[in-house]
PDB file of N, CA and C in Angstrom:
ATOM      1  N   ARG A 206       0.815  -1.188   0.000  1.00  0.00           N
ATOM      2  CA  ARG A 206       0.000   0.000   0.000  1.00  0.00           C
ATOM      3  C   ARG A 206       0.856   1.247   0.000  1.00  0.00           C
ATOM      4  N   HIS A 207       1.949   1.279   0.765  1.00  0.00           N
ATOM      5  CA  HIS A 207       2.898   2.387   0.748  1.00  0.00           C
ATOM      6  C   HIS A 207       4.308   1.849   0.536  1.00  0.00           C
ATOM      7  N   LEU A 208       5.063   2.530  -0.287  1.00  0.00           N
ATOM      8  CA  LEU A 208       6.480   2.219  -0.476  1.00  0.00           C
ATOM      9  C   LEU A 208       7.268   3.452  -0.070  1.00  0.00           C
ATOM     10  N   THR A 209       8.235   3.289   0.815  1.00  0.00           N
ATOM     11  CA  THR A 209       9.053   4.399   1.267  1.00  0.00           C
ATOM     12  C   THR A 209      10.515   4.012   1.121  1.00  0.00           C
ATOM     13  N   LEU A 210      11.283   4.897   0.527  1.00  0.00           N
ATOM     14  CA  LEU A 210      12.707   4.659   0.324  1.00  0.00           C
ATOM     15  C   LEU A 210      13.479   5.399   1.405  1.00  0.00           C
ATOM     16  N   THR A 211      14.359   4.697   2.100  1.00  0.00           N
ATOM     17  CA  THR A 211      15.099   5.320   3.202  1.00  0.00           C
ATOM     18  C   THR A 211      16.574   5.523   2.862  1.00  0.00           C
ATOM     19  N   THR A 212      16.900   5.471   1.583  1.00  0.00           N
ATOM     20  CA  THR A 212      18.254   5.790   1.143  1.00  0.00           C
ATOM     21  C   THR A 212      18.205   7.088   0.349  1.00  0.00           C
ATOM     22  N   SER A 213      19.344   7.602  -0.039  1.00  0.00           N
ATOM     23  CA  SER A 213      19.391   8.918  -0.684  1.00  0.00           C
ATOM     24  C   SER A 213      19.305   8.871  -2.205  1.00  0.00           C
ATOM     25  N   VAL A 214      19.203   7.687  -2.787  1.00  0.00           N
ATOM     26  CA  VAL A 214      19.180   7.540  -4.243  1.00  0.00           C
ATOM     27  C   VAL A 214      17.844   6.928  -4.672  1.00  0.00           C
ATOM     28  N   PRO A 215      17.211   7.461  -5.737  1.00  0.00           N
ATOM     29  CA  PRO A 215      15.959   6.866  -6.230  1.00  0.00           C
ATOM     30  C   PRO A 215      16.157   5.405  -6.638  1.00  0.00           C
ATOM     31  N   ALA A 216      15.068   4.651  -6.623  1.00  0.00           N
ATOM     32  CA  ALA A 216      15.118   3.242  -7.025  1.00  0.00           C
ATOM     33  C   ALA A 216      13.813   2.853  -7.702  1.00  0.00           C
ATOM     34  N   LYS A 217      13.901   1.853  -8.537  1.00  0.00           N
ATOM     35  CA  LYS A 217      12.714   1.275  -9.159  1.00  0.00           C
ATOM     36  C   LYS A 217      12.355   0.035  -8.340  1.00  0.00           C
ATOM     37  N   ILE A 218      11.125  -0.009  -7.855  1.00  0.00           N
ATOM     38  CA  ILE A 218      10.656  -1.131  -7.041  1.00  0.00           C
ATOM     39  C   ILE A 218       9.601  -1.898  -7.838  1.00  0.00           C
ATOM     40  N   ARG A 219       9.827  -3.177  -7.979  1.00  0.00           N
ATOM     41  CA  ARG A 219       8.898  -4.048  -8.705  1.00  0.00           C
ATOM     42  C   ARG A 219       8.087  -4.848  -7.691  1.00  0.00           C
ATOM     43  N   VAL A 220       6.770  -4.812  -7.827  1.00  0.00           N
ATOM     44  CA  VAL A 220       5.886  -5.603  -6.973  1.00  0.00           C
ATOM     45  C   VAL A 220       5.588  -6.899  -7.718  1.00  0.00           C
ATOM     46  N   GLU A 221       5.986  -8.014  -7.115  1.00  0.00           N
ATOM     47  CA  GLU A 221       5.758  -9.320  -7.722  1.00  0.00           C
ATOM     48  C   GLU A 221       4.781 -10.107  -6.866  1.00  0.00           C
ATOM     49  N   VAL A 222       3.965 -10.916  -7.515  1.00  0.00           N
ATOM     50  CA  VAL A 222       2.986 -11.723  -6.797  1.00  0.00           C
ATOM     51  C   VAL A 222       3.059 -13.176  -7.249  1.00  0.00           C
ATOM     52  N   ASP A 223       2.792 -14.061  -6.319  1.00  0.00           N
ATOM     53  CA  ASP A 223       2.654 -15.488  -6.597  1.00  0.00           C
ATOM     54  C   ASP A 223       1.166 -15.772  -6.432  1.00  0.00           C
ATOM     55  N   LEU A 224       0.483 -15.944  -7.542  1.00  0.00           N
ATOM     56  CA  LEU A 224      -0.978 -16.063  -7.529  1.00  0.00           C
ATOM     57  C   LEU A 224      -1.485 -17.377  -6.961  1.00  0.00           C
ATOM     58  N   THR A 225      -0.692 -18.450  -7.081  1.00  0.00           N
ATOM     59  CA  THR A 225      -1.173 -19.773  -6.684  1.00  0.00           C
ATOM     60  C   THR A 225      -0.446 -20.365  -5.479  1.00  0.00           C
ATOM     61  N   GLY A 226       0.670 -19.754  -5.070  1.00  0.00           N
ATOM     62  CA  GLY A 226       1.462 -20.306  -3.987  1.00  0.00           C
ATOM     63  C   GLY A 226       2.411 -21.394  -4.438  1.00  0.00           C
ATOM     64  N   GLU A 227       2.600 -21.530  -5.748  1.00  0.00           N
ATOM     65  CA  GLU A 227       3.463 -22.579  -6.293  1.00  0.00           C
ATOM     66  C   GLU A 227       4.821 -22.043  -6.763  1.00  0.00           C
ATOM     67  N   GLY A 228       5.147 -20.792  -6.407  1.00  0.00           N
ATOM     68  CA  GLY A 228       6.448 -20.234  -6.765  1.00  0.00           C
ATOM     69  C   GLY A 228       6.538 -19.633  -8.155  1.00  0.00           C
ATOM     70  N   LEU A 229       5.411 -19.396  -8.784  1.00  0.00           N
ATOM     71  CA  LEU A 229       5.389 -18.782 -10.116  1.00  0.00           C
ATOM     72  C   LEU A 229       5.134 -17.288  -9.953  1.00  0.00           C
ATOM     73  N   TRP A 230       6.213 -16.509  -9.885  1.00  0.00           N
ATOM     74  CA  TRP A 230       6.126 -15.080  -9.620  1.00  0.00           C
ATOM     75  C   TRP A 230       5.896 -14.302 -10.911  1.00  0.00           C
ATOM     76  N   VAL A 231       4.975 -13.338 -10.858  1.00  0.00           N
ATOM     77  CA  VAL A 231       4.700 -12.447 -11.985  1.00  0.00           C
ATOM     78  C   VAL A 231       4.746 -11.003 -11.476  1.00  0.00           C
ATOM     79  N   THR A 232       5.084 -10.091 -12.367  1.00  0.00           N
ATOM     80  CA  THR A 232       5.127  -8.678 -12.001  1.00  0.00           C
ATOM     81  C   THR A 232       3.712  -8.109 -11.965  1.00  0.00           C
ATOM     82  N   HIS A 233       3.362  -7.506 -10.848  1.00  0.00           N
ATOM     83  CA  HIS A 233       2.078  -6.818 -10.709  1.00  0.00           C
ATOM     84  C   HIS A 233       2.207  -5.394 -11.240  1.00  0.00           C
ATOM     85  N   GLN A 234       3.244  -4.670 -10.780  1.00  0.00           N
ATOM     86  CA  GLN A 234       3.464  -3.298 -11.206  1.00  0.00           C
ATOM     87  C   GLN A 234       4.847  -2.857 -10.742  1.00  0.00           C
ATOM     88  N   SER A 235       5.406  -1.843 -11.395  1.00  0.00           N
ATOM     89  CA  SER A 235       6.686  -1.269 -10.999  1.00  0.00           C
ATOM     90  C   SER A 235       6.503   0.202 -10.677  1.00  0.00           C
ATOM     91  N   PHE A 236       7.322   0.697  -9.741  1.00  0.00           N
ATOM     92  CA  PHE A 236       7.223   2.086  -9.294  1.00  0.00           C
ATOM     93  C   PHE A 236       8.602   2.707  -9.206  1.00  0.00           C
ATOM     94  N   GLU A 237       8.723   3.965  -9.626  1.00  0.00           N
ATOM     95  CA  GLU A 237       9.917   4.759  -9.384  1.00  0.00           C
ATOM     96  C   GLU A 237       9.714   5.420  -8.028  1.00  0.00           C
ATOM     97  N   VAL A 238      10.582   5.130  -7.079  1.00  0.00           N
ATOM     98  CA  VAL A 238      10.436   5.675  -5.728  1.00  0.00           C
ATOM     99  C   VAL A 238      11.593   6.630  -5.466  1.00  0.00           C
ATOM    100  N   THR A 239      11.243   7.828  -5.027  1.00  0.00           N
ATOM    101  CA  THR A 239      12.212   8.869  -4.727  1.00  0.00           C
ATOM    102  C   THR A 239      12.319   9.028  -3.215  1.00  0.00           C
ATOM    103  N   PRO A 240      13.525   9.212  -2.698  1.00  0.00           N
ATOM    104  CA  PRO A 240      13.679   9.391  -1.248  1.00  0.00           C
ATOM    105  C   PRO A 240      12.811  10.542  -0.730  1.00  0.00           C
ATOM    106  N   GLY A 241      12.130  10.298   0.385  1.00  0.00           N
ATOM    107  CA  GLY A 241      11.295  11.312   1.010  1.00  0.00           C
ATOM    108  C   GLY A 241       9.928  11.499   0.381  1.00  0.00           C
ATOM    109  N   LYS A 242       9.603  10.716  -0.654  1.00  0.00           N
ATOM    110  CA  LYS A 242       8.307  10.829  -1.324  1.00  0.00           C
ATOM    111  C   LYS A 242       7.663   9.446  -1.392  1.00  0.00           C
ATOM    112  N   PRO A 243       6.909   9.055  -0.356  1.00  0.00           N
ATOM    113  CA  PRO A 243       6.273   7.736  -0.361  1.00  0.00           C
ATOM    114  C   PRO A 243       5.335   7.565  -1.559  1.00  0.00           C
ATOM    115  N   VAL A 244       5.265   6.365  -2.059  1.00  0.00           N
ATOM    116  CA  VAL A 244       4.357   6.022  -3.153  1.00  0.00           C
ATOM    117  C   VAL A 244       3.189   5.251  -2.558  1.00  0.00           C
ATOM    118  N   LYS A 245       1.992   5.707  -2.838  1.00  0.00           N
ATOM    119  CA  LYS A 245       0.790   5.023  -2.369  1.00  0.00           C
ATOM    120  C   LYS A 245       0.200   4.249  -3.544  1.00  0.00           C
ATOM    121  N   HIS A 246      -0.126   2.994  -3.303  1.00  0.00           N
ATOM    122  CA  HIS A 246      -0.704   2.153  -4.353  1.00  0.00           C
ATOM    123  C   HIS A 246      -1.848   1.330  -3.777  1.00  0.00           C
ATOM    124  N   PRO A 247      -3.077   1.707  -4.051  1.00  0.00           N
ATOM    125  CA  PRO A 247      -4.191   0.855  -3.618  1.00  0.00           C
ATOM    126  C   PRO A 247      -4.335  -0.327  -4.589  1.00  0.00           C
ATOM    127  N   PHE A 248      -4.279  -1.527  -4.058  1.00  0.00           N
ATOM    128  CA  PHE A 248      -4.501  -2.700  -4.895  1.00  0.00           C
ATOM    129  C   PHE A 248      -5.968  -2.732  -5.309  1.00  0.00           C
ATOM    130  N   PRO A 249      -6.271  -3.285  -6.480  1.00  0.00           N
ATOM    131  CA  PRO A 249      -7.669  -3.389  -6.917  1.00  0.00           C
ATOM    132  C   PRO A 249      -8.505  -4.181  -5.914  1.00  0.00           C
ATOM    133  N   ALA A 250      -9.779  -3.892  -5.848  1.00  0.00           N
ATOM    134  CA  ALA A 250     -10.678  -4.539  -4.882  1.00  0.00           C
ATOM    135  C   ALA A 250     -10.669  -6.061  -5.014  1.00  0.00           C
ATOM    136  N   ALA A 251     -10.573  -6.570  -6.211  1.00  0.00           N
ATOM    137  CA  ALA A 251     -10.615  -8.023  -6.435  1.00  0.00           C
ATOM    138  C   ALA A 251      -9.223  -8.654  -6.429  1.00  0.00           C
ATOM    139  N   PHE A 252      -8.199  -7.919  -6.032  1.00  0.00           N
ATOM    140  CA  PHE A 252      -6.825  -8.429  -6.048  1.00  0.00           C
ATOM    141  C   PHE A 252      -6.687  -9.623  -5.114  1.00  0.00           C
ATOM    142  N   GLN A 253      -6.043 -10.689  -5.619  1.00  0.00           N
ATOM    143  CA  GLN A 253      -5.768 -11.872  -4.811  1.00  0.00           C
ATOM    144  C   GLN A 253      -4.402 -12.426  -5.176  1.00  0.00           C
ATOM    145  N   ALA A 254      -3.661 -12.825  -4.184  1.00  0.00           N
ATOM    146  CA  ALA A 254      -2.371 -13.489  -4.395  1.00  0.00           C
ATOM    147  C   ALA A 254      -2.039 -14.256  -3.132  1.00  0.00           C
ATOM    148  N   ARG A 255      -1.264 -15.313  -3.267  1.00  0.00           N
ATOM    149  CA  ARG A 255      -0.830 -16.073  -2.091  1.00  0.00           C
ATOM    150  C   ARG A 255       0.353 -15.386  -1.420  1.00  0.00           C
ATOM    151  N   TRP A 256       1.242 -14.799  -2.230  1.00  0.00           N
ATOM    152  CA  TRP A 256       2.428 -14.133  -1.713  1.00  0.00           C
ATOM    153  C   TRP A 256       2.660 -12.843  -2.493  1.00  0.00           C
ATOM    154  N   VAL A 257       3.240 -11.860  -1.820  1.00  0.00           N
ATOM    155  CA  VAL A 257       3.640 -10.598  -2.450  1.00  0.00           C
ATOM    156  C   VAL A 257       5.078 -10.322  -2.036  1.00  0.00           C
ATOM    157  N   ARG A 258       5.907  -9.890  -2.990  1.00  0.00           N
ATOM    158  CA  ARG A 258       7.276  -9.494  -2.641  1.00  0.00           C
ATOM    159  C   ARG A 258       7.624  -8.219  -3.412  1.00  0.00           C
ATOM    160  N   PHE A 259       8.622  -7.517  -2.888  1.00  0.00           N
ATOM    161  CA  PHE A 259       9.061  -6.254  -3.458  1.00  0.00           C
ATOM    162  C   PHE A 259      10.536  -6.385  -3.817  1.00  0.00           C
ATOM    163  N   VAL A 260      10.881  -6.064  -5.063  1.00  0.00           N
ATOM    164  CA  VAL A 260      12.236  -6.247  -5.562  1.00  0.00           C
ATOM    165  C   VAL A 260      12.763  -4.901  -6.055  1.00  0.00           C
ATOM    166  N   ALA A 261      13.912  -4.472  -5.531  1.00  0.00           N
ATOM    167  CA  ALA A 261      14.520  -3.207  -5.933  1.00  0.00           C
ATOM    168  C   ALA A 261      15.554  -3.442  -7.027  1.00  0.00           C
ATOM    169  N   ASP A 262      15.756  -2.425  -7.875  1.00  0.00           N
ATOM    170  CA  ASP A 262      16.734  -2.531  -8.952  1.00  0.00           C
ATOM    171  C   ASP A 262      18.148  -2.160  -8.505  1.00  0.00           C
ATOM    172  N   ARG A 263      18.305  -1.806  -7.231  1.00  0.00           N
ATOM    173  CA  ARG A 263      19.618  -1.462  -6.687  1.00  0.00           C
ATOM    174  C   ARG A 263      19.663  -1.819  -5.219  1.00  0.00           C
ATOM    175  N   ASN A 264      20.827  -1.818  -4.637  1.00  0.00           N
ATOM    176  CA  ASN A 264      20.986  -2.088  -3.222  1.00  0.00           C
ATOM    177  C   ASN A 264      20.492  -0.864  -2.451  1.00  0.00           C
ATOM    178  N   CYS A 265      19.409  -0.997  -1.703  1.00  0.00           N
ATOM    179  CA  CYS A 265      18.824   0.132  -0.988  1.00  0.00           C
ATOM    180  C   CYS A 265      17.953  -0.382   0.158  1.00  0.00           C
ATOM    181  N   ALA A 266      17.458   0.546   0.957  1.00  0.00           N
ATOM    182  CA  ALA A 266      16.544   0.194   2.053  1.00  0.00           C
ATOM    183  C   ALA A 266      15.162   0.717   1.709  1.00  0.00           C
ATOM    184  N   VAL A 267      14.205  -0.185   1.667  1.00  0.00           N
ATOM    185  CA  VAL A 267      12.831   0.162   1.305  1.00  0.00           C
ATOM    186  C   VAL A 267      11.901  -0.362   2.382  1.00  0.00           C
ATOM    187  N   THR A 268      10.934   0.448   2.766  1.00  0.00           N
ATOM    188  CA  THR A 268       9.923   0.017   3.712  1.00  0.00           C
ATOM    189  C   THR A 268       8.595  -0.099   2.970  1.00  0.00           C
ATOM    190  N   THR A 269       7.909  -1.217   3.167  1.00  0.00           N
ATOM    191  CA  THR A 269       6.583  -1.383   2.574  1.00  0.00           C
ATOM    192  C   THR A 269       5.571  -1.564   3.691  1.00  0.00           C
ATOM    193  N   THR A 270       4.423  -0.975   3.502  1.00  0.00           N
ATOM    194  CA  THR A 270       3.327  -1.114   4.460  1.00  0.00           C
ATOM    195  C   THR A 270       2.117  -1.620   3.691  1.00  0.00           C
ATOM    196  N   LEU A 271       1.589  -2.754   4.119  1.00  0.00           N
ATOM    197  CA  LEU A 271       0.401  -3.326   3.490  1.00  0.00           C
ATOM    198  C   LEU A 271      -0.730  -3.386   4.514  1.00  0.00           C
ATOM    199  N   ARG A 272      -1.940  -3.146   4.050  1.00  0.00           N
ATOM    200  CA  ARG A 272      -3.090  -3.290   4.911  1.00  0.00           C
ATOM    201  C   ARG A 272      -3.995  -4.351   4.296  1.00  0.00           C
ATOM    202  N   TYR A 273      -4.218  -5.398   5.061  1.00  0.00           N
ATOM    203  CA  TYR A 273      -5.036  -6.523   4.594  1.00  0.00           C
ATOM    204  C   TYR A 273      -6.406  -6.412   5.255  1.00  0.00           C
ATOM    205  N   GLN A 274      -7.444  -6.362   4.430  1.00  0.00           N
ATOM    206  CA  GLN A 274      -8.796  -6.257   4.966  1.00  0.00           C
ATOM    207  C   GLN A 274      -9.673  -7.355   4.425  1.00  0.00           C
TER     208      GLN A 274
END
């Protein structure tokens, strides 16, 4: 739901999902994240996945906050 970068260099963060829980990861969406500017991403109402992971294009520190309802 929120992506926050805690390093001083921008990064591209890819949101990947495993829809079935069988290890078949697909890209949901990618975001350019700038330090000090959190990115908000509401997942679609019908969104479903067994696992979600966040992959950065560089070595950096990223905080993600998800709200499951």
